[in-house]
mmCIF file of C-alpha atoms and ligand atoms in Angstrom:
data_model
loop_
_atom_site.group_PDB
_atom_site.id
_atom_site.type_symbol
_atom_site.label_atom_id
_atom_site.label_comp_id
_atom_site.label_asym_id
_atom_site.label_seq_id
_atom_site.Cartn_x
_atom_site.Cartn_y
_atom_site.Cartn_z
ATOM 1 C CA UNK A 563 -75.518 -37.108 187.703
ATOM 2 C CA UNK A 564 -74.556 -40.089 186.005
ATOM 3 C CA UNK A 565 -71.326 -38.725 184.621
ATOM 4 C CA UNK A 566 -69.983 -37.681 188.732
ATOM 5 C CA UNK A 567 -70.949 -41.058 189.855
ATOM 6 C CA UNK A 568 -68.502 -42.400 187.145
ATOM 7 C CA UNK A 569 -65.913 -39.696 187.398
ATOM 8 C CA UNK A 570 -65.854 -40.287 191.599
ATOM 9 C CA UNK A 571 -65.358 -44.659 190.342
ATOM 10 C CA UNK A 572 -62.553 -43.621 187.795
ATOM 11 C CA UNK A 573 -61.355 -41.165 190.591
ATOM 12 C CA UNK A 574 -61.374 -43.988 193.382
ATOM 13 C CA UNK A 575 -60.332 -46.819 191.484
ATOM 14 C CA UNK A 576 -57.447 -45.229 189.635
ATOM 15 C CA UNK A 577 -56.097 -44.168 193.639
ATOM 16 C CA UNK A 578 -56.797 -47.831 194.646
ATOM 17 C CA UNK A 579 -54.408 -48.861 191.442
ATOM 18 C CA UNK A 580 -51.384 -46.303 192.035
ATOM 19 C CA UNK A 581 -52.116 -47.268 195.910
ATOM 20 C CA UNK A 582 -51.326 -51.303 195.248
ATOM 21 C CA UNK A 583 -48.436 -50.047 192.492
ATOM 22 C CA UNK A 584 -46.279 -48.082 195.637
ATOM 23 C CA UNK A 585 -47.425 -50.774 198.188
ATOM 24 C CA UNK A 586 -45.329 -53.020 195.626
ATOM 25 C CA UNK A 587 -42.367 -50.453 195.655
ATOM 26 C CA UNK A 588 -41.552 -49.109 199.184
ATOM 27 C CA UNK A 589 -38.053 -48.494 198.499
ATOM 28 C CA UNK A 590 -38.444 -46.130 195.552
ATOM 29 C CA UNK A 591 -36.911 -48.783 192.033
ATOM 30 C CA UNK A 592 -40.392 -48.887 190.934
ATOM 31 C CA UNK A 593 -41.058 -52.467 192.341
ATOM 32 C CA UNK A 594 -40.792 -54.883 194.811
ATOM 33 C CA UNK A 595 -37.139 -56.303 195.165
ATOM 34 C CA UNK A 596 -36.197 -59.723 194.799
ATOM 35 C CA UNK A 597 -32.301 -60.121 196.318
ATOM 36 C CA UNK A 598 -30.573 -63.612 196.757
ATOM 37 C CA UNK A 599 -28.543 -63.857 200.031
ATOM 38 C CA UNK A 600 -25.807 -66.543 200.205
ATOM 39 C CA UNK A 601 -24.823 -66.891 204.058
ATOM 40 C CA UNK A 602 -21.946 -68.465 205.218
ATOM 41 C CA UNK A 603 -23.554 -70.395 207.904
ATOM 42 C CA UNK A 604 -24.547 -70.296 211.529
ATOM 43 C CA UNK A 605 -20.768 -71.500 213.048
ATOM 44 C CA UNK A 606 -20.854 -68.586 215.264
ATOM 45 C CA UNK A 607 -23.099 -66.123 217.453
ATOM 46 C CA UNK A 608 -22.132 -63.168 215.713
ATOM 47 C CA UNK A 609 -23.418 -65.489 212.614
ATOM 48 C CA UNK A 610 -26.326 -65.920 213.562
ATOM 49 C CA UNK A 611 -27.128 -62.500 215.105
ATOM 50 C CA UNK A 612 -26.126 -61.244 211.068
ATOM 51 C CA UNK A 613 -28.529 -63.322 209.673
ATOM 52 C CA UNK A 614 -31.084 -62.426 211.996
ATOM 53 C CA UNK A 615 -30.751 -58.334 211.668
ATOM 54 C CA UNK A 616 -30.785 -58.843 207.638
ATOM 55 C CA UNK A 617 -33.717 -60.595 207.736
ATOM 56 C CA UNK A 618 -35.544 -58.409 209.723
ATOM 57 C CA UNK A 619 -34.237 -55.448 207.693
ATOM 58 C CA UNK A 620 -35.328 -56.907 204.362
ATOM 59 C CA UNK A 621 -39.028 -57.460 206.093
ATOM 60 C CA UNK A 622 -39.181 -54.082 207.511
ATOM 61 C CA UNK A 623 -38.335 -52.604 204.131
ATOM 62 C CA UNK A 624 -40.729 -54.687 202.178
ATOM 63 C CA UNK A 625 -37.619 -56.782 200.263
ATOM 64 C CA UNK A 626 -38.387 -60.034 199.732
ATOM 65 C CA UNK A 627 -35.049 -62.385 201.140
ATOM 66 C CA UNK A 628 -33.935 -65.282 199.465
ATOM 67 C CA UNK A 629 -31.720 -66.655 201.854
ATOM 68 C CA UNK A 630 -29.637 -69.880 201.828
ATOM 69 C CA UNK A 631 -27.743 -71.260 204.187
ATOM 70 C CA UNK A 632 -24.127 -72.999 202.812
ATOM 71 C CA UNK A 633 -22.660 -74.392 205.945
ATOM 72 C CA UNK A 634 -19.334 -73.072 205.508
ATOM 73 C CA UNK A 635 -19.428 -74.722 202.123
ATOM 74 C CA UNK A 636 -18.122 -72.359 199.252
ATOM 75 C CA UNK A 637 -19.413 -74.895 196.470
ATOM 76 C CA UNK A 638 -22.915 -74.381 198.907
ATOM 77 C CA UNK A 639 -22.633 -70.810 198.108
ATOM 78 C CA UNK A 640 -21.685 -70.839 194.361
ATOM 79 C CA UNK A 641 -24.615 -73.244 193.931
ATOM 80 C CA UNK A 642 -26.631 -70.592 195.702
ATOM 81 C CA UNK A 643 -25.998 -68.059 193.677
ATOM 82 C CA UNK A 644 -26.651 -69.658 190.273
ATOM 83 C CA UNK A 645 -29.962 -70.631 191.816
ATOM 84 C CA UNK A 646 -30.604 -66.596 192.098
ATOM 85 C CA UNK A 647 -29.281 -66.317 188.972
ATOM 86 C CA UNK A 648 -31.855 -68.721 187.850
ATOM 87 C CA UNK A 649 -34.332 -66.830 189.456
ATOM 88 C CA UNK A 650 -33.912 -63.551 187.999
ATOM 89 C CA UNK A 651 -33.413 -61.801 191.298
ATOM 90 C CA UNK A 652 -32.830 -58.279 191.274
ATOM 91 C CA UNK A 653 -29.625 -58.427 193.197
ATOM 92 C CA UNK A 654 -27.070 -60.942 195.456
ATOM 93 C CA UNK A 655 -25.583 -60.436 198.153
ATOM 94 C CA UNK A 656 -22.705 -62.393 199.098
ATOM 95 C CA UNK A 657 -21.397 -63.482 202.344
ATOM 96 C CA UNK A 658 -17.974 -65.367 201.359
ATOM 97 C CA UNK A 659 -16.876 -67.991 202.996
ATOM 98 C CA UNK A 660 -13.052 -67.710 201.758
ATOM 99 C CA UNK A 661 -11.720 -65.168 199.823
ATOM 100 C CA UNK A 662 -10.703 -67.425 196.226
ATOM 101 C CA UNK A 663 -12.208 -69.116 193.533
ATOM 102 C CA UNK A 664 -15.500 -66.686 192.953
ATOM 103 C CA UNK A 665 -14.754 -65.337 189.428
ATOM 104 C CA UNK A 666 -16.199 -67.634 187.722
ATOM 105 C CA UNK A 667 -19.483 -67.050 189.209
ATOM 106 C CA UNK A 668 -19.177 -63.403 189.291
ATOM 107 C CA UNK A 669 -18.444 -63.277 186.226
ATOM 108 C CA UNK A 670 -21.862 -65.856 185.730
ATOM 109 C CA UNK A 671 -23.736 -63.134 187.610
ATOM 110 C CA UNK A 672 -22.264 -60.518 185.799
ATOM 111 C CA UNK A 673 -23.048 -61.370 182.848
ATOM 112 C CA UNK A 674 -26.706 -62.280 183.527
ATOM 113 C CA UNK A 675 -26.839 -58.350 184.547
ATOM 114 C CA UNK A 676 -27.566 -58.837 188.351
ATOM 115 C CA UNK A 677 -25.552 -56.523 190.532
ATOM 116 C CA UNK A 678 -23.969 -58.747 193.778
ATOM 117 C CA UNK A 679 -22.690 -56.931 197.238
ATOM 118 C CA UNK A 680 -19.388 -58.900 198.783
ATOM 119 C CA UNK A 681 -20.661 -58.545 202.343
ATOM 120 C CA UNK A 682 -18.374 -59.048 205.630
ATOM 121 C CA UNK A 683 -15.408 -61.261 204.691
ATOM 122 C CA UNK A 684 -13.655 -60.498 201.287
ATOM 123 C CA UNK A 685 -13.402 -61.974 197.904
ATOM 124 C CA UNK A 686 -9.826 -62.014 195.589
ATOM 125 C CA UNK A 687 -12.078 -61.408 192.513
ATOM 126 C CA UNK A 688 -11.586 -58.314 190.196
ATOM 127 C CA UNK A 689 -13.480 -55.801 191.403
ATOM 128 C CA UNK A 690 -15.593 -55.173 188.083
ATOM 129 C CA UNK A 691 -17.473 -58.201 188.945
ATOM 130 C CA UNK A 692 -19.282 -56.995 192.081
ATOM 131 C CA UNK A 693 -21.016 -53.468 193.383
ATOM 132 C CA UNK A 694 -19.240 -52.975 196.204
ATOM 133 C CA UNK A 695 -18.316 -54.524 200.045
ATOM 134 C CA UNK A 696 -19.659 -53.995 203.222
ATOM 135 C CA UNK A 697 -17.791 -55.027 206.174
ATOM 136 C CA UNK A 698 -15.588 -53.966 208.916
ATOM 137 C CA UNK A 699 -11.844 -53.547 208.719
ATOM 138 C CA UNK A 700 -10.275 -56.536 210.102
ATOM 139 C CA UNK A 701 -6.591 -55.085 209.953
ATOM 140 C CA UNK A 702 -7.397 -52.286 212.174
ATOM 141 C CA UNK A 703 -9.410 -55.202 214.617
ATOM 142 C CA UNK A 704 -5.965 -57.007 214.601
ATOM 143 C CA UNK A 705 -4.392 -54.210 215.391
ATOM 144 C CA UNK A 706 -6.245 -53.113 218.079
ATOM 145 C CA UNK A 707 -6.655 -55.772 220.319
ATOM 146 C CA UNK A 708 -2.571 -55.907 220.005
ATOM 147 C CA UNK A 709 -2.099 -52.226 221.296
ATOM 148 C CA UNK A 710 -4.738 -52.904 224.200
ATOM 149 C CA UNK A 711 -2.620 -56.407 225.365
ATOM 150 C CA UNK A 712 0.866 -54.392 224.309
ATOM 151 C CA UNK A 713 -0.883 -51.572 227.034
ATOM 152 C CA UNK A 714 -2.211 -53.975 229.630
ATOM 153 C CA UNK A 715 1.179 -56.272 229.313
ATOM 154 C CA UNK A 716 3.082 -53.382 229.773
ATOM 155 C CA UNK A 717 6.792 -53.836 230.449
ATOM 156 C CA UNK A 718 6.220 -57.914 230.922
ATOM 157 C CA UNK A 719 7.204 -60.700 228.908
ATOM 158 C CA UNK A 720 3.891 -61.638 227.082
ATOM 159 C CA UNK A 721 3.404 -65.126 225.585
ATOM 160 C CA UNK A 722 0.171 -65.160 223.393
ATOM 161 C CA UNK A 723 -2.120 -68.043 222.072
ATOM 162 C CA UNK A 724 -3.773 -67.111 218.518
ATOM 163 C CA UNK A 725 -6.745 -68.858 218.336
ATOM 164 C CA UNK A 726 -7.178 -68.361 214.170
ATOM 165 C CA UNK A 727 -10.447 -67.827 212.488
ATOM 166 C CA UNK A 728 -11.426 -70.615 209.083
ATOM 167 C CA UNK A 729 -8.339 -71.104 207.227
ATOM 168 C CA UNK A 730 -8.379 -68.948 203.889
ATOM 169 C CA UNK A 731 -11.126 -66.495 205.056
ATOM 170 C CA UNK A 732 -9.840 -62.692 204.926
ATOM 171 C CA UNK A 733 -11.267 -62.192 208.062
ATOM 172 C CA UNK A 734 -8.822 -64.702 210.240
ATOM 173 C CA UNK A 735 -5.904 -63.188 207.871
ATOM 174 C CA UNK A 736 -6.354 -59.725 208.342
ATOM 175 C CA UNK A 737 -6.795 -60.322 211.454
ATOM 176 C CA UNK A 738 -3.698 -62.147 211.844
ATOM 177 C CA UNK A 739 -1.935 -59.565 210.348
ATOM 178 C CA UNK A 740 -2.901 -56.285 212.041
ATOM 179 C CA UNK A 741 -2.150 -57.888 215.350
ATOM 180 C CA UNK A 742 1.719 -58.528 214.343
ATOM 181 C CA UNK A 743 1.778 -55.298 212.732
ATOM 182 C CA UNK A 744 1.690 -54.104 216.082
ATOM 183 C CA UNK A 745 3.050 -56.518 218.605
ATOM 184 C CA UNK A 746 6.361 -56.228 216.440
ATOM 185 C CA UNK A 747 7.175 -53.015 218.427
ATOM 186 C CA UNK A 748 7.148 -55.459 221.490
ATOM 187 C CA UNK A 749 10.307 -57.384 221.743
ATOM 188 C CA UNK A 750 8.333 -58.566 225.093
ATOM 189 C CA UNK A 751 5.075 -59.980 223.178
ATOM 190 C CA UNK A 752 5.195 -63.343 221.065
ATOM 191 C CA UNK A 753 2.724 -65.197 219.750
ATOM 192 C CA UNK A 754 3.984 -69.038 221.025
ATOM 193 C CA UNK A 755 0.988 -70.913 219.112
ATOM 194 C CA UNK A 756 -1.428 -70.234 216.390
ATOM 195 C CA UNK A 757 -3.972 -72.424 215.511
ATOM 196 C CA UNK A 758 -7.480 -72.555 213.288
ATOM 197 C CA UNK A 759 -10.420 -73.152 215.445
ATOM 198 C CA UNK A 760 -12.454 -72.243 212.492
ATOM 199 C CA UNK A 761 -14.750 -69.553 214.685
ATOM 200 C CA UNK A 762 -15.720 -72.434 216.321
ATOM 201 C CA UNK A 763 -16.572 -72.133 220.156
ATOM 202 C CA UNK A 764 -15.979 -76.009 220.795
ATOM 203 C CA UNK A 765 -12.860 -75.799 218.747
ATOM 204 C CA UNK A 766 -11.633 -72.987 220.843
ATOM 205 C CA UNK A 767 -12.423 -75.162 223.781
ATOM 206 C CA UNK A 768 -10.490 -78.428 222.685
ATOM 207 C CA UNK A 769 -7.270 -76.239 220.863
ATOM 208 C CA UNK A 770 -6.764 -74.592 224.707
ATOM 209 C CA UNK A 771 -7.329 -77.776 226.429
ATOM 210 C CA UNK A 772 -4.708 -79.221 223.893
ATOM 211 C CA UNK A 773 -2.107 -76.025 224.639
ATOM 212 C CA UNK A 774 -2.397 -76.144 227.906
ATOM 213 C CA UNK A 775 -1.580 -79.643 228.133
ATOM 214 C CA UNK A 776 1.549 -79.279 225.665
ATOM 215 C CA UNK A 777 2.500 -75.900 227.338
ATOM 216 C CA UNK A 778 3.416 -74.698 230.576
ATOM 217 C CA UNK A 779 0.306 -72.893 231.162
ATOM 218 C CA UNK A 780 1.815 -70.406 234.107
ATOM 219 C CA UNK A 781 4.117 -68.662 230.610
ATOM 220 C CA UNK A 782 1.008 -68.166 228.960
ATOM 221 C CA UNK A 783 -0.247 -64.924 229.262
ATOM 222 C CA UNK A 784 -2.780 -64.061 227.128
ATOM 223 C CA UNK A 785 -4.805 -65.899 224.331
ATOM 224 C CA UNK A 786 -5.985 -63.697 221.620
ATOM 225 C CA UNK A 787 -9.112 -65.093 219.926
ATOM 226 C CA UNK A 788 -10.459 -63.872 216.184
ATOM 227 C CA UNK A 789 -13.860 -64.240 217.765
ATOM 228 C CA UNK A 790 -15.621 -64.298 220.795
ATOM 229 C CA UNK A 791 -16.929 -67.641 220.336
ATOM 230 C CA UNK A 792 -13.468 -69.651 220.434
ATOM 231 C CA UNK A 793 -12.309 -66.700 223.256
ATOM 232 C CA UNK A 794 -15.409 -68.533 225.439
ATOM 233 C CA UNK A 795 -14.231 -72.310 224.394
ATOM 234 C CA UNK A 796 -10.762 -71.315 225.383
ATOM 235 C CA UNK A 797 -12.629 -69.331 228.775
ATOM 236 C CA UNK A 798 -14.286 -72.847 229.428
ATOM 237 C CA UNK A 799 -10.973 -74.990 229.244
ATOM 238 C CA UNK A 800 -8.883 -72.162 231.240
ATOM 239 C CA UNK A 801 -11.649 -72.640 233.825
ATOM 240 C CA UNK A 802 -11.347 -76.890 233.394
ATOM 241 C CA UNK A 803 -7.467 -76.775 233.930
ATOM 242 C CA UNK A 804 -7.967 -74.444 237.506
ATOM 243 C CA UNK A 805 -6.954 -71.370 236.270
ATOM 244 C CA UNK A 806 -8.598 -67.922 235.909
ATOM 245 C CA UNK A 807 -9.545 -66.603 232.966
ATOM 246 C CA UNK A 808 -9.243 -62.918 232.940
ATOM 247 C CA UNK A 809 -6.346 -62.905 235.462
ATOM 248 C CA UNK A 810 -4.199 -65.669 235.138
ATOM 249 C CA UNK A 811 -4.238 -65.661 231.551
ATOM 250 C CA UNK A 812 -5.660 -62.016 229.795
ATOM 251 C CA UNK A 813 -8.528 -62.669 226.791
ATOM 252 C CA UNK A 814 -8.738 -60.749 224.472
ATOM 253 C CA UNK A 815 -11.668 -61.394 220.864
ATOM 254 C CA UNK A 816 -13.571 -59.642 218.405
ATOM 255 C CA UNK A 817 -17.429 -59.978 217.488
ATOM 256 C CA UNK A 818 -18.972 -58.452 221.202
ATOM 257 C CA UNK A 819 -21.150 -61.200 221.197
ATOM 258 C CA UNK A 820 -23.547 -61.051 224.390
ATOM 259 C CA UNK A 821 -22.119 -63.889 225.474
ATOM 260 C CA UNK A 822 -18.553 -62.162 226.080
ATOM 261 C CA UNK A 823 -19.893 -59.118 228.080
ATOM 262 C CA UNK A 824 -21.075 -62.313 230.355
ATOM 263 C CA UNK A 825 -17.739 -63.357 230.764
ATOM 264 C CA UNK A 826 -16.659 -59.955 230.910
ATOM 265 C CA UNK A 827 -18.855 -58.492 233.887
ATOM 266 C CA UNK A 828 -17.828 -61.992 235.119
ATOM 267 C CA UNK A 829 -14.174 -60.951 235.185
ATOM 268 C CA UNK A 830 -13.621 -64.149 233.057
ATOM 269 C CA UNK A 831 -12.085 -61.593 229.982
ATOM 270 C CA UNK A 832 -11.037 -58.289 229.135
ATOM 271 C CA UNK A 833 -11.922 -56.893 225.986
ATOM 272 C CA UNK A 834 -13.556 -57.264 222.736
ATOM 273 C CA UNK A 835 -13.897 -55.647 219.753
ATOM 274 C CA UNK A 836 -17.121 -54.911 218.453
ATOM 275 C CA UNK A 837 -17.876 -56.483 214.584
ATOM 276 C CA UNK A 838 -21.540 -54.807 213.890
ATOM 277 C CA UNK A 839 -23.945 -57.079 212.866
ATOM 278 C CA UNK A 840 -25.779 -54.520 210.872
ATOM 279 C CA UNK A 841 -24.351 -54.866 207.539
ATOM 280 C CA UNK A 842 -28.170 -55.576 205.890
ATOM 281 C CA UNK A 843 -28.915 -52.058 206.007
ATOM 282 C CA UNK A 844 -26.068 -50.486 203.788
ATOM 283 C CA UNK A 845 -25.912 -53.655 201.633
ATOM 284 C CA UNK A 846 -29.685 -53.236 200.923
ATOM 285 C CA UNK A 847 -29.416 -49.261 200.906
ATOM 286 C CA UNK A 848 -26.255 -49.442 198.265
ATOM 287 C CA UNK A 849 -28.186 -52.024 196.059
ATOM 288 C CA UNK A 850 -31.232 -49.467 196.026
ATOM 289 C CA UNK A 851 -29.282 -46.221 195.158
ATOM 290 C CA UNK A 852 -27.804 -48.896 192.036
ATOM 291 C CA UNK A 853 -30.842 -48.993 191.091
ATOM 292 C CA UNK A 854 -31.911 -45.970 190.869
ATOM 293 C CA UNK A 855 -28.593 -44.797 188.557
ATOM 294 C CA UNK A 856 -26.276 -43.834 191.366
ATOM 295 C CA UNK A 857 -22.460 -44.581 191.885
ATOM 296 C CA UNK A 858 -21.474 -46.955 194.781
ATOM 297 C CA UNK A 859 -18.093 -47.232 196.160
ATOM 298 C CA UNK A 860 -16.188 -49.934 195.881
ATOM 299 C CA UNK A 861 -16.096 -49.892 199.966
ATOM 300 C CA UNK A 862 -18.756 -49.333 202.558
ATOM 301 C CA UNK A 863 -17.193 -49.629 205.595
ATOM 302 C CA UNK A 864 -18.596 -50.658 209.243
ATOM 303 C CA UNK A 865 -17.192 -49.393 212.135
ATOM 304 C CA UNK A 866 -16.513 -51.073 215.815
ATOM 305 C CA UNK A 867 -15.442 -49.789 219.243
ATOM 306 C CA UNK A 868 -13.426 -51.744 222.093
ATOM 307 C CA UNK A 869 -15.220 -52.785 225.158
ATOM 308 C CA UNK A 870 -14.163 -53.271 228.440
ATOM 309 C CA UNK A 871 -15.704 -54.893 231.715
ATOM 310 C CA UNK A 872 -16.285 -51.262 233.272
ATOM 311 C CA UNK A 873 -19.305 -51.660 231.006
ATOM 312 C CA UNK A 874 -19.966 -55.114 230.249
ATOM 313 C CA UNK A 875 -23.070 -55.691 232.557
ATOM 314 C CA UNK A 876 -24.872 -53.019 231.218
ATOM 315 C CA UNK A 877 -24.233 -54.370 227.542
ATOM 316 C CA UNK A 878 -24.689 -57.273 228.429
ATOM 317 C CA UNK A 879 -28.521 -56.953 229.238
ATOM 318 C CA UNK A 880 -28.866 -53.970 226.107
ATOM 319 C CA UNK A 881 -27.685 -56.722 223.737
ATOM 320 C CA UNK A 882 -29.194 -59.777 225.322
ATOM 321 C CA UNK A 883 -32.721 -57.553 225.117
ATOM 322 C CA UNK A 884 -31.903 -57.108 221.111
ATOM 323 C CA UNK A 885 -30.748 -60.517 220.026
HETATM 324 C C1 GZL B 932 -15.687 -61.517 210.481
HETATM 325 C C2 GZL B 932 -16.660 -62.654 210.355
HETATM 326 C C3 GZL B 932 -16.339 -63.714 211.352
HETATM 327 C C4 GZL B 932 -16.765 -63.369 212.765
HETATM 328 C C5 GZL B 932 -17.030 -64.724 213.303
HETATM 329 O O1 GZL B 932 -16.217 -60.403 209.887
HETATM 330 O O2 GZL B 932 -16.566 -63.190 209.049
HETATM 331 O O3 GZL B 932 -17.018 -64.888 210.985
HETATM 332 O O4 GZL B 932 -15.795 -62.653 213.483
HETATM 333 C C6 GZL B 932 -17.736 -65.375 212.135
HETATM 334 O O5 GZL B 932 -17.816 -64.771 214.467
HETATM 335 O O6 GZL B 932 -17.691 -66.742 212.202
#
């Protein structure tokens, strides 16, 4: 009798002990993961929506976040990531602020045997120093929001405002670039000024309050914004100088940012180009399936569709209920 009474202890405990082992390891390495997140900031909505969706993801999967903050500081970030490096974490992920001057600390990283994940905006660096990238393509968001103004311009003389993203980020440049990729086919389109407001929505706000002071604001006829968040500065100053947004002068940004379906179902703009702010997931999914011996490629991409006011009040409340 003695002996089952033991046998159903060793039985129970033992269960209790494998029971506390997987609690420790819900996503299958054979522990609980430790990953170092260095953020860019919080300059934008889209920002901020990011950081909030990887944060949640890393909870719900039992991942415990480091997260710092740089404040659009890339010596912020490199001193981030030899603090994870420090700590031993199991894996960094990387949100870069510009695109040069990381191989040194890849290399840091890389050496200290700690996978990292480029996430969103690209680095220069040699691609043997980090796992892979997740982000969006920001040529092919360039280029579309030129072939929907090229479309909705049709057969006028267009004169466009490029309200650039931070100076040096791959993100404002690719940008950049697939929209005169396309509006080169457009003798009628020309981009008349192109300034940084940094993916700042106040800096958005003061550069079109600036043009439209130094221009004649009746030849403008579009501005195209890298994100939503200048697009609603330069909304706000459109609105200031008497004009209308939306009709006098076309807007079109990238990000889909609740705040632009607003202006949208307002009739204030015209389209935007959704940036997903789920990169967590396949950043946290490709860091896993590392782990467990697999090959990642080099690129994860993150797809985005065009919206239009036709749909902007319904998105509007979706996104507004999710954020
Ligand atoms: C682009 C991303 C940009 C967003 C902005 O992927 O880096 O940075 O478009 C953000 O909103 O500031």
């Amino acid at each position: 009798m003695r002996f089952l009474r033991t046998f159903i202890l060793i039985v129970l405990f033992g269960g209790m002990v494998v029971a506390v082992v997987h609690a420790q390891d819900n996503v299958g390495v054979g522990k609980k993961l430790t990953i170092g997140f260095s953020q860019v900031g919080s300059e934008s909505d889209w920002r901020t929506e990011f950081t909030r969706v990887i944060k949640a993801e890393a909870q719900e999967r039992g991942i415990n976040l480091l997260f710092l903050n740089a404040e659009n500081s890339q010596k912020n970030q490199i001193n981030a990531i030899r603090y994870f490096i420090a700590q031993h974490v199991d894996a960094i992920i990387l949100a870069p602020v510009i695109e040069t001057g990381w191989d040194q600390i890849l290399h840091e990283a890389k050496d200290a045997g700690i996978p990292v994940v480029i996430i969103d905006r690209n680095v220069t660096a040699d691609e043997s120093l980090y796992l892979t990238r997740v982000s969006s393509d920001f040529v092919y968001e360039g280029r579309l929001a030129a072939a929907w103004l090229a479309q909705a311009t049709a057969g006028r003389k267009c004169e466009i405002v490029e309200l650039e993203g931070t100076v040096g980020s791959s993100a404002a440049r690719d940008r950049q670039i697939g929209f005169n990729d396309v509006i080169k086919y457009f003798p009628d389109m020309q981009v008349i000024v192109s300034q940084s407001g940094d993916f700042i929505r106040e800096n958005g706000k003061k550069i079109m309050e600036s043009i439209l002071k130094t221009e004649n604001p009746s030849d403008i006829c579009a501005v195209w914004a890298h994100n939503d968040d200048m697009a609603i500065g330069a909304i706000q100053a459109i609105k200031d100088a008497g004009m209308k947004p939306g009709k006098d002068i076309l807007i079109v940004s990238v990000d889909a940012i609740p705040d632009i379906f607003k202006a949208m179902a307002d009739g204030e703009a015209n389209a935007t180009i959704e940036l997903s702010p789920y990169l967590g997931g396949p950043a946290f999914d490709a860091i896993i399936s590392y782990l467990q011996g697999h090959e990642i490629p080099k690129w994860i991409p993150v797809t985005g569709k065009i919206y239009f006011p036709d749909t902007a009040a319904a998105e509007y409340a979706k996104r507004k209920q999710q954020s």
